[in-house]
Coordinates of C-alpha atoms in Angstrom, one line a residue:
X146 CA 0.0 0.0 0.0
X147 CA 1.6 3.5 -1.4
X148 CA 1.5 6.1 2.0
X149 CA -1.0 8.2 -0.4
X150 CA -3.5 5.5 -0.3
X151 CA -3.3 4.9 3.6
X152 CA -3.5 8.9 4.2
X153 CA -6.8 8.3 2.5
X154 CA -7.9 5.5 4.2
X155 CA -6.5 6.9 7.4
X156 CA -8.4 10.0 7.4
X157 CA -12.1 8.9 7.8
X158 CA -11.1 7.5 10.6
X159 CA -9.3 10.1 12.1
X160 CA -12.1 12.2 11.5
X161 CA -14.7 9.8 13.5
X162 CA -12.2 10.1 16.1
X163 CA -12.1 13.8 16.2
X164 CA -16.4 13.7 16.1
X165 CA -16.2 11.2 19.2
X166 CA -14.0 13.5 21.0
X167 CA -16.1 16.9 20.2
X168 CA -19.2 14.9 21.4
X169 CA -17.8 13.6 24.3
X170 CA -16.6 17.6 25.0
X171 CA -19.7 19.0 24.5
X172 CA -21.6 16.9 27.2
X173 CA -18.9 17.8 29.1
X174 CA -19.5 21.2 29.2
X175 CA -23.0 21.0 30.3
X176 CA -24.6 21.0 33.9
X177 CA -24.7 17.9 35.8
X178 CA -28.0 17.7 35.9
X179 CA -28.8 18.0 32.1
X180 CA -25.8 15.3 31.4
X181 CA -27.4 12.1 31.6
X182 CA -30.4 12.9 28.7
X183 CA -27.9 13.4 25.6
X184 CA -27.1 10.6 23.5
X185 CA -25.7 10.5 19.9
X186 CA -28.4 7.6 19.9
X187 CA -31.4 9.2 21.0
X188 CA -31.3 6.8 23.9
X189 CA -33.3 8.4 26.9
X190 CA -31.3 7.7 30.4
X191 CA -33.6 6.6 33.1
X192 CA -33.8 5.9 36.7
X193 CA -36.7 3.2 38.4
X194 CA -37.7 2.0 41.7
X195 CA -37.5 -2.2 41.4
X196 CA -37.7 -5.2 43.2
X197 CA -36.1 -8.4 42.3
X198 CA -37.9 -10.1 45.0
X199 CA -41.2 -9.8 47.7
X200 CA -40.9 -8.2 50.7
X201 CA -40.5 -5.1 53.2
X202 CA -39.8 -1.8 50.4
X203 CA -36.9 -0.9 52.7
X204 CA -35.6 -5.0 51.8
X205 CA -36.2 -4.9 48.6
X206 CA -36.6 -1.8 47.0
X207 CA -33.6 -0.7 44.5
X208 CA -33.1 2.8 41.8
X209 CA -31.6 1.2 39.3
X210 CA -30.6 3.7 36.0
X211 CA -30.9 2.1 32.5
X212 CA -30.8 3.3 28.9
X213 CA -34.5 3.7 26.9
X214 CA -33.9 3.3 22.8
X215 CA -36.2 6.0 20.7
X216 CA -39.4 5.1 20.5
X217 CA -40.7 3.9 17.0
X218 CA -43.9 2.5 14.9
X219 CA -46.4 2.7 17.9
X220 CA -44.3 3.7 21.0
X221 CA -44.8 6.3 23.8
X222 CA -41.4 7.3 25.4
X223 CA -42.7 9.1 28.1
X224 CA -41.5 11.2 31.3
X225 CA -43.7 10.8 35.1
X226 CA -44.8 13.7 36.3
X227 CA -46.1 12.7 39.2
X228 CA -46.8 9.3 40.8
X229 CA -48.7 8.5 44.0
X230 CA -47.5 6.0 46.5
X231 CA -51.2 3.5 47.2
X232 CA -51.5 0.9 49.4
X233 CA -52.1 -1.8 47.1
X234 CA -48.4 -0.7 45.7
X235 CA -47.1 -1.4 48.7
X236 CA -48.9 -5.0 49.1
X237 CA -47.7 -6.1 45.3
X238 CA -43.8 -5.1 46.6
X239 CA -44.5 -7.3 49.9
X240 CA -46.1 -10.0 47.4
X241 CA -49.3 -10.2 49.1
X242 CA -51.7 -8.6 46.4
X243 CA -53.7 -10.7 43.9
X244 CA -51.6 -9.2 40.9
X245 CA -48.5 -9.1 40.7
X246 CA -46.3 -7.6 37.7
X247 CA -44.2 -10.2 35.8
X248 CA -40.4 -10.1 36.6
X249 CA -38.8 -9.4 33.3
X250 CA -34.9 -8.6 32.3
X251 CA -36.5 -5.3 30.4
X252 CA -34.0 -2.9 32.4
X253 CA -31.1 -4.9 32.5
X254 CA -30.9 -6.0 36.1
X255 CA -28.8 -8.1 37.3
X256 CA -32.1 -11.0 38.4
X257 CA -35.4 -10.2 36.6
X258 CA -37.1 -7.5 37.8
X259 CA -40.5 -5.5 38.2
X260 CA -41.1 -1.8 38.6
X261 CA -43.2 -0.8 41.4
X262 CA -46.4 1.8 41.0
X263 CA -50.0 1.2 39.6
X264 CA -50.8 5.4 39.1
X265 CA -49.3 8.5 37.7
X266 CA -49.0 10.7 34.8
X267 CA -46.7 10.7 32.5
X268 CA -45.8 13.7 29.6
X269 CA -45.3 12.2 26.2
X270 CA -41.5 13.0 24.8
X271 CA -42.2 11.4 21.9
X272 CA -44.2 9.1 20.1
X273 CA -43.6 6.5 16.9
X274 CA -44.2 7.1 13.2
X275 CA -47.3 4.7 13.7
X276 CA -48.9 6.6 17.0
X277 CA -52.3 7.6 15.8
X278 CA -54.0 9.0 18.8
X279 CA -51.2 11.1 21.2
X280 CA -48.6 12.9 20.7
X281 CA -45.9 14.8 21.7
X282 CA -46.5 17.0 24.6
X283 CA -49.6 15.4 25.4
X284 CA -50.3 14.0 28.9
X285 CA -51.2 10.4 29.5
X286 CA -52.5 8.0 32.3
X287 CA -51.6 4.4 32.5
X288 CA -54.9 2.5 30.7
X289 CA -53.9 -1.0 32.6
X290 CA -52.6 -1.7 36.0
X291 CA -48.8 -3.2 36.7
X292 CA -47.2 -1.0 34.2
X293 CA -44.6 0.4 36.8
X294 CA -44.8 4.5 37.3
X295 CA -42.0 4.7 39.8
X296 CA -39.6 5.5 37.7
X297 CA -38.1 8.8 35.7
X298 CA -39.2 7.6 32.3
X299 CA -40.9 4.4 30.5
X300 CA -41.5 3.4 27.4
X301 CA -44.7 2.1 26.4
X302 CA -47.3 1.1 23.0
X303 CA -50.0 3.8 22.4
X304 CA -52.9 1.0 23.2
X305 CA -51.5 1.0 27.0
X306 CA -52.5 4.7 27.7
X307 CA -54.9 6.9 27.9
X308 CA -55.1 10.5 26.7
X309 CA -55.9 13.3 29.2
X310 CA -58.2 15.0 26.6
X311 CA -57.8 18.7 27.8
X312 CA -55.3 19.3 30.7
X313 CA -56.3 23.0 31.0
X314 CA -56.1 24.4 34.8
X315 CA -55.0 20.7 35.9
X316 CA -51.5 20.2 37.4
X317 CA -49.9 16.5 37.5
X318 CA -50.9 15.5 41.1
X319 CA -54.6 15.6 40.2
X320 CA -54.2 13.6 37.1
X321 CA -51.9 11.4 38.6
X322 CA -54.5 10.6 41.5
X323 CA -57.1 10.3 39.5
X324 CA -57.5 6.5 38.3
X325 CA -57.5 4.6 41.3
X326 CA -59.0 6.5 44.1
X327 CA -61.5 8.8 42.5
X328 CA -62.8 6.0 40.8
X329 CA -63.4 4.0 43.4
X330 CA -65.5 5.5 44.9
X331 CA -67.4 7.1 41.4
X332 CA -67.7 3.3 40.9
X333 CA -69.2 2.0 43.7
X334 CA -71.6 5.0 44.1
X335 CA -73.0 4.6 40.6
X336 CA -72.9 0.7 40.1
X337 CA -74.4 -1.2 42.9
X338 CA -77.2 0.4 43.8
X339 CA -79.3 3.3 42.8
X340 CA -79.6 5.9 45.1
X341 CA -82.2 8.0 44.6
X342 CA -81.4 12.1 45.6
X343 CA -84.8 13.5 45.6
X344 CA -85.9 10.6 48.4
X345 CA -82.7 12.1 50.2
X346 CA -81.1 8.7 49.9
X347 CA -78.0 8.1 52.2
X348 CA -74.9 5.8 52.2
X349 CA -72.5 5.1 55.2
X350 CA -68.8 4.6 54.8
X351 CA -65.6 3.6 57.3
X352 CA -62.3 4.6 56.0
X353 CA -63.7 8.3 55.0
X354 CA -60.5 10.0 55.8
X355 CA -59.1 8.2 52.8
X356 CA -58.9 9.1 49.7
X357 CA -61.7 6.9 48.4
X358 CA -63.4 8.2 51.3
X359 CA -63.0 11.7 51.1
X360 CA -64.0 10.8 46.8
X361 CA -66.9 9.7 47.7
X362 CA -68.4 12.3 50.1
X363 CA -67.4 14.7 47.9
X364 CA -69.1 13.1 44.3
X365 CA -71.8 12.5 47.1
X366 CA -73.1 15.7 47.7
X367 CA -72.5 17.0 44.1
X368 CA -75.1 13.8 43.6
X369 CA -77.8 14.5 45.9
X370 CA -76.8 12.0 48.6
X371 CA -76.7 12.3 52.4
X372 CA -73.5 10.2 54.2
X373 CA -72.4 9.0 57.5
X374 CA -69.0 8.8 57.9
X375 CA -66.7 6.8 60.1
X376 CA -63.5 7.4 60.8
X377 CA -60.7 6.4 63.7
X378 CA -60.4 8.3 66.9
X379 CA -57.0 10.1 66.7
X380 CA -55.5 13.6 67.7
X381 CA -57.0 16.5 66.1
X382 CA -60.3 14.5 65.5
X383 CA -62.3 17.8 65.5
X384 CA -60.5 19.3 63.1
X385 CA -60.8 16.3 61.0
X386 CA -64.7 16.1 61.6
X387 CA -64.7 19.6 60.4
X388 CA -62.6 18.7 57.3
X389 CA -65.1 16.1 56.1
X390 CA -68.0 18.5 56.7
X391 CA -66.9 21.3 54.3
X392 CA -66.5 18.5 52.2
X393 CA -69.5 17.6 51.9
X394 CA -70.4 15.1 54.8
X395 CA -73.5 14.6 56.6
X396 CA -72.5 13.2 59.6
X397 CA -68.9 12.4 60.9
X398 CA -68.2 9.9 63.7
X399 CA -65.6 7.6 65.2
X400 CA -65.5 3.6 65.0
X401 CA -66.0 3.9 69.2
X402 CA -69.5 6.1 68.9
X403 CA -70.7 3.5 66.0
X404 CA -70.4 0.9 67.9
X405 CA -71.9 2.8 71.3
X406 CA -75.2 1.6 72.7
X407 CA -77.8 3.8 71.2
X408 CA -76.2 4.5 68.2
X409 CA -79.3 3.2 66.2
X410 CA -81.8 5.5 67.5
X411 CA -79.2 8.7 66.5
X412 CA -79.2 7.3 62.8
X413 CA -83.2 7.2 63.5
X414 CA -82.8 10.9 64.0
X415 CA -80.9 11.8 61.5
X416 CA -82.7 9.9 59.0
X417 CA -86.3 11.3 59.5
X418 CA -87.1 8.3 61.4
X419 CA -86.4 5.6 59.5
X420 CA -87.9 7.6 56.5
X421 CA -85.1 8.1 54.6
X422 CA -82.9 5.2 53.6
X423 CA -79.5 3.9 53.6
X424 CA -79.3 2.3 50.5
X425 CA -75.4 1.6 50.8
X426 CA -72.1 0.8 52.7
X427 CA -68.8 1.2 51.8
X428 CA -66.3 -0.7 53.2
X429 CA -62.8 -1.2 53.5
X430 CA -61.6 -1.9 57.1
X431 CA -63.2 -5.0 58.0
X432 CA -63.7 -7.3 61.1
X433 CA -66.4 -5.9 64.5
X434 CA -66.5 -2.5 63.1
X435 CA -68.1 -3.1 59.7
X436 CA -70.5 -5.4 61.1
X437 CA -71.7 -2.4 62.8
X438 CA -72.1 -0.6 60.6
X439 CA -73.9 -3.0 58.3
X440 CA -76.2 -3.5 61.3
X441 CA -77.6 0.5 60.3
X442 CA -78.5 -0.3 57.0
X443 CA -81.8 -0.4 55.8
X444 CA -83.7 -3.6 54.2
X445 CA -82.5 -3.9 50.8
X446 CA -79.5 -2.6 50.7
X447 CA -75.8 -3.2 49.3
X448 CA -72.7 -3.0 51.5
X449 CA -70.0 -3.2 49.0
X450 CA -66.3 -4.3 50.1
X451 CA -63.0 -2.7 48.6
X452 CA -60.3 -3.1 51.3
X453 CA -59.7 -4.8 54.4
X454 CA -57.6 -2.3 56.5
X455 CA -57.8 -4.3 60.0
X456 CA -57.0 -7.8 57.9
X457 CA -60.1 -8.9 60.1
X458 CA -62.3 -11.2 58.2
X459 CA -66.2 -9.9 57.7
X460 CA -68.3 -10.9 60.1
X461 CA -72.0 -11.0 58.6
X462 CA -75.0 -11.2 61.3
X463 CA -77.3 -13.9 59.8
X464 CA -80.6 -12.3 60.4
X465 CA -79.1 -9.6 58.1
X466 CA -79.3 -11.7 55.3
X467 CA -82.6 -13.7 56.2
X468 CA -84.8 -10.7 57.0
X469 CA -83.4 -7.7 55.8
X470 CA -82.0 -9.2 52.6
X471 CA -78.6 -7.1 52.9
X472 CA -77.0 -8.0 49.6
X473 CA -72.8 -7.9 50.4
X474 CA -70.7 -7.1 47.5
X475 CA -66.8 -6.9 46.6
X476 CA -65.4 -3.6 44.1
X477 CA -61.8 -4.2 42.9
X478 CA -61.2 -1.1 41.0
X479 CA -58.0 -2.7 39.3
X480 CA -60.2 -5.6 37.8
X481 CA -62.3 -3.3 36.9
X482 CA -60.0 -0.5 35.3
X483 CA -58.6 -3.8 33.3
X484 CA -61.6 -5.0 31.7
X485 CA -63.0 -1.5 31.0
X486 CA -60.6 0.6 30.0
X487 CA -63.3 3.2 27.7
X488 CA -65.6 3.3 30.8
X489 CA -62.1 4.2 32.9
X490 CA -61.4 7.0 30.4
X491 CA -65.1 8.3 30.6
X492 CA -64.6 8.2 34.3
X493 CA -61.0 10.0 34.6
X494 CA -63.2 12.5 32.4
X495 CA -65.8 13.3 34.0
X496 CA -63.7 13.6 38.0
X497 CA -60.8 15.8 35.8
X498 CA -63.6 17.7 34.5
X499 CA -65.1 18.7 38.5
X500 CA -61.6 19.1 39.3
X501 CA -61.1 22.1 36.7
X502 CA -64.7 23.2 37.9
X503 CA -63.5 23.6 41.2
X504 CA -66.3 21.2 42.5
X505 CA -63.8 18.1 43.7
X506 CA -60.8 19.4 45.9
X507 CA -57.6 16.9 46.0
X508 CA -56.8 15.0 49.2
X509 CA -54.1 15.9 51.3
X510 CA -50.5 15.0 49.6
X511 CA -47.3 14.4 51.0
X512 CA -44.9 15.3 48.1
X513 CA -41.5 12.8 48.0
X514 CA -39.7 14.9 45.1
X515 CA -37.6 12.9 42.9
X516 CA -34.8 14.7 40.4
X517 CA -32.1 13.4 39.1
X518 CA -30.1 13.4 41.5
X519 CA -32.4 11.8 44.5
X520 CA -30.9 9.5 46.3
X521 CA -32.8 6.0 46.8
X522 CA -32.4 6.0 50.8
X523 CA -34.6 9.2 50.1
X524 CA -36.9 7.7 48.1
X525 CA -37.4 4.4 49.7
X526 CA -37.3 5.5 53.2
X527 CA -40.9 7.7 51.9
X528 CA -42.4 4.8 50.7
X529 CA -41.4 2.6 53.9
X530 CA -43.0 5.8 55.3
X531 CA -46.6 5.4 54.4
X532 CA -47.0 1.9 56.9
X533 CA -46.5 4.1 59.7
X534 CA -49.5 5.4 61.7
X535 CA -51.5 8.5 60.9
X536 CA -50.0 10.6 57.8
X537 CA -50.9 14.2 56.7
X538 CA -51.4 13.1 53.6
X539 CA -51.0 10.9 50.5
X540 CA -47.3 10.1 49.8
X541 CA -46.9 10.9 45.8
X542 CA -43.3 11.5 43.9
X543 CA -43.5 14.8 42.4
X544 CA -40.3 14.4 39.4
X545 CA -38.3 17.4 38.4
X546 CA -35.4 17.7 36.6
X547 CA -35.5 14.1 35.4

């Protein structure tokens, strides 16, 4: 080979060289915290909260950082905005729920792994050639359950979302709070029994501090419907009592005064005398308590289950079966979300759509914010956090410079 023909050959390469270099000097140059999302690829750099195995989130829990390729034909890269922290999240990382997700070797973990989170919302970054129906900039909700939202970023097919419509005067919390607990209690309002607002029907409830509870004494009164409401004794209680009223709540009262003597003839009183009806209970607690307060209901009516808080079984007096024909039923909004995913969308619709209105307030949040650089002892150690006794509010990861 003449030295002319190898300075030829030669200089290509020297050129990629000198590209490399220049690329390498312009990330460089940049902030820390902007770093991580350039690629001469187009590969998006993520961080995830997973779990290679079941148990304790402060056991188990890791943030493991991975590479996301561009999205193409029908795929939604996308970037969490926000991302609440629900019980039933925690009981899928312990490995006690019904559903689990799969563990897959999708991020690259050292043993297969699953990312934790049912709920958030997520900002499209960008979308496939083939996406028909979002695009980018749009905001999305996860249209299934077990499709991990703790984490930075994900990558997903159009069909496994659903479009926020119009996300005027919404910020992310509300959307990202929106499918499980909202609809919960929209759900089980609507679908079990038909209360009837101009024969100032009524519906009982334990648990109404929570978010389902607070939902549903709040779609409640926009309905027509008078409540009772039952809640545990704790500090602050009258503050608390006086929460749920400006809510919308009929009556507030502890586990302790339901199950008082006497506490039959007050529901007398504040039901015209038996005139009005409770049509319905809403349950999630479980064990002595809710048999109390199925013991108020009147003939005909539905208690309908969605959470078992004491992890007491349900103890059913027989003689409300034989002669007031008390009809128990179970809601499990995730089995429901699943096999209904327009009905879901119509849903999220019409609770985003009070929410602009001002007529449905969000519960009380605890924000965990999550950025780049978040450390996982941080972000762990809030999620332990939730099993602990009374909390101001609902733990949620709030992401910013991701």
């Amino acid at each position: 080979m003449n030295p002319t023909t190898a300075k030829t050959i030669a200089r290509p390469l020297a050129g990629f060289k000198i590209a490399s270099c220049l690329s390498r000097t312009r990330i460089t140059n940049l902030p820390l915290n902007r770093r991580r999302s350039i690629s001469a690829y187009g590969y998006t750099q993520a961080k995830a909260l997973e779990y290679s195995k079941y148990g304790e989130p402060k056991d188990v829990l890791d943030l493991w950082r991975h590479s996301i390729s561009p999205s193409y034909s029908t795929q939604l890269t996308l970037r969490l905005l926000a991302a609440p922290i629900n019980p039933a999240d925690i009981n899928q990382i312990q490995g006690v729920y019904p559903t689990k997700p799969p563990f897959t070797s999708t991020l690259g973990t050292p043993q297969p792994s699953a990312v934790a989170g049912n709920e958030g919302c997520a900002e499209v970054l960008s979308a496939g050639s083939g996406c028909k129906t979002v695009q980018k900039g749009d905001w999305v909700v996860m249209k299934y359950t077990g499709q991990g939202t703790w984490r930075t970023h994900m990558q997903v097919e159009e069909s496994q979302v659903l479009k926020i419509d119009d996300k005027t005067g919404l910020n992310a919390k509300q959307v990202g709070t929106v499918s499980v607990n909202p609809c919960t209690a929209f759900r089980m309002l609507k679908d079990f029994v038909q209360l009837d607002a101009e024969k100032r029907d009524w519906f009982v409830q334990n648990g109404s501090n929570s978010g389902v509870g607070r939902a549903a004494i709040q779609l409640g009164k926009l309905w027509g419907y008078k409540s009772i409401n039952v809640v545990r004794d704790r500090p602050g209680l009258d503050e608390l009592k006086n929460e749920l009223r400006e809510l919308g709540a009929t009556v507030v009262v502890t586990d302790e005064e339901l199950r008082a003597q006497g506490f039959e003839e007050r529901v007398n009183e504040w039901t015209d005398g038996g005139r009005e009806i409770i049509r319905l209970g809403l349950n999630c607690v479980g064990g002595k308590p809710t048999s109390a307060m199925a013991k108020i209901l009147s003939p005909d009516a539905h208690m309908v289950t969605y959470g078992a808080m004491s992890k007491a079984p349900l103890q059913v007096p027989t003689a409300l079966l034989i002669f007031r024909n008390i009809t128990f039923d179970g809601f499990w909004v995730s089995r429901w979300s699943d096999a209904n995913p327009e009905e879901k969308k119509r849903t999220v619709e019409e609770v985003l759509q009070l929410t602009r209105e001002g007529k449905f307030k969000d519960v009380p949040m605890q924000e965990v914010p999550w950025s780049w650089e978040t450390k996982k002892e941080e972000l762990v150690d809030a999620v332990q956090g939730t099993l602990e006794g009374f909390r101001k509010g609902k733990g949620i990861f709030v992401f910013g410079d991701t």
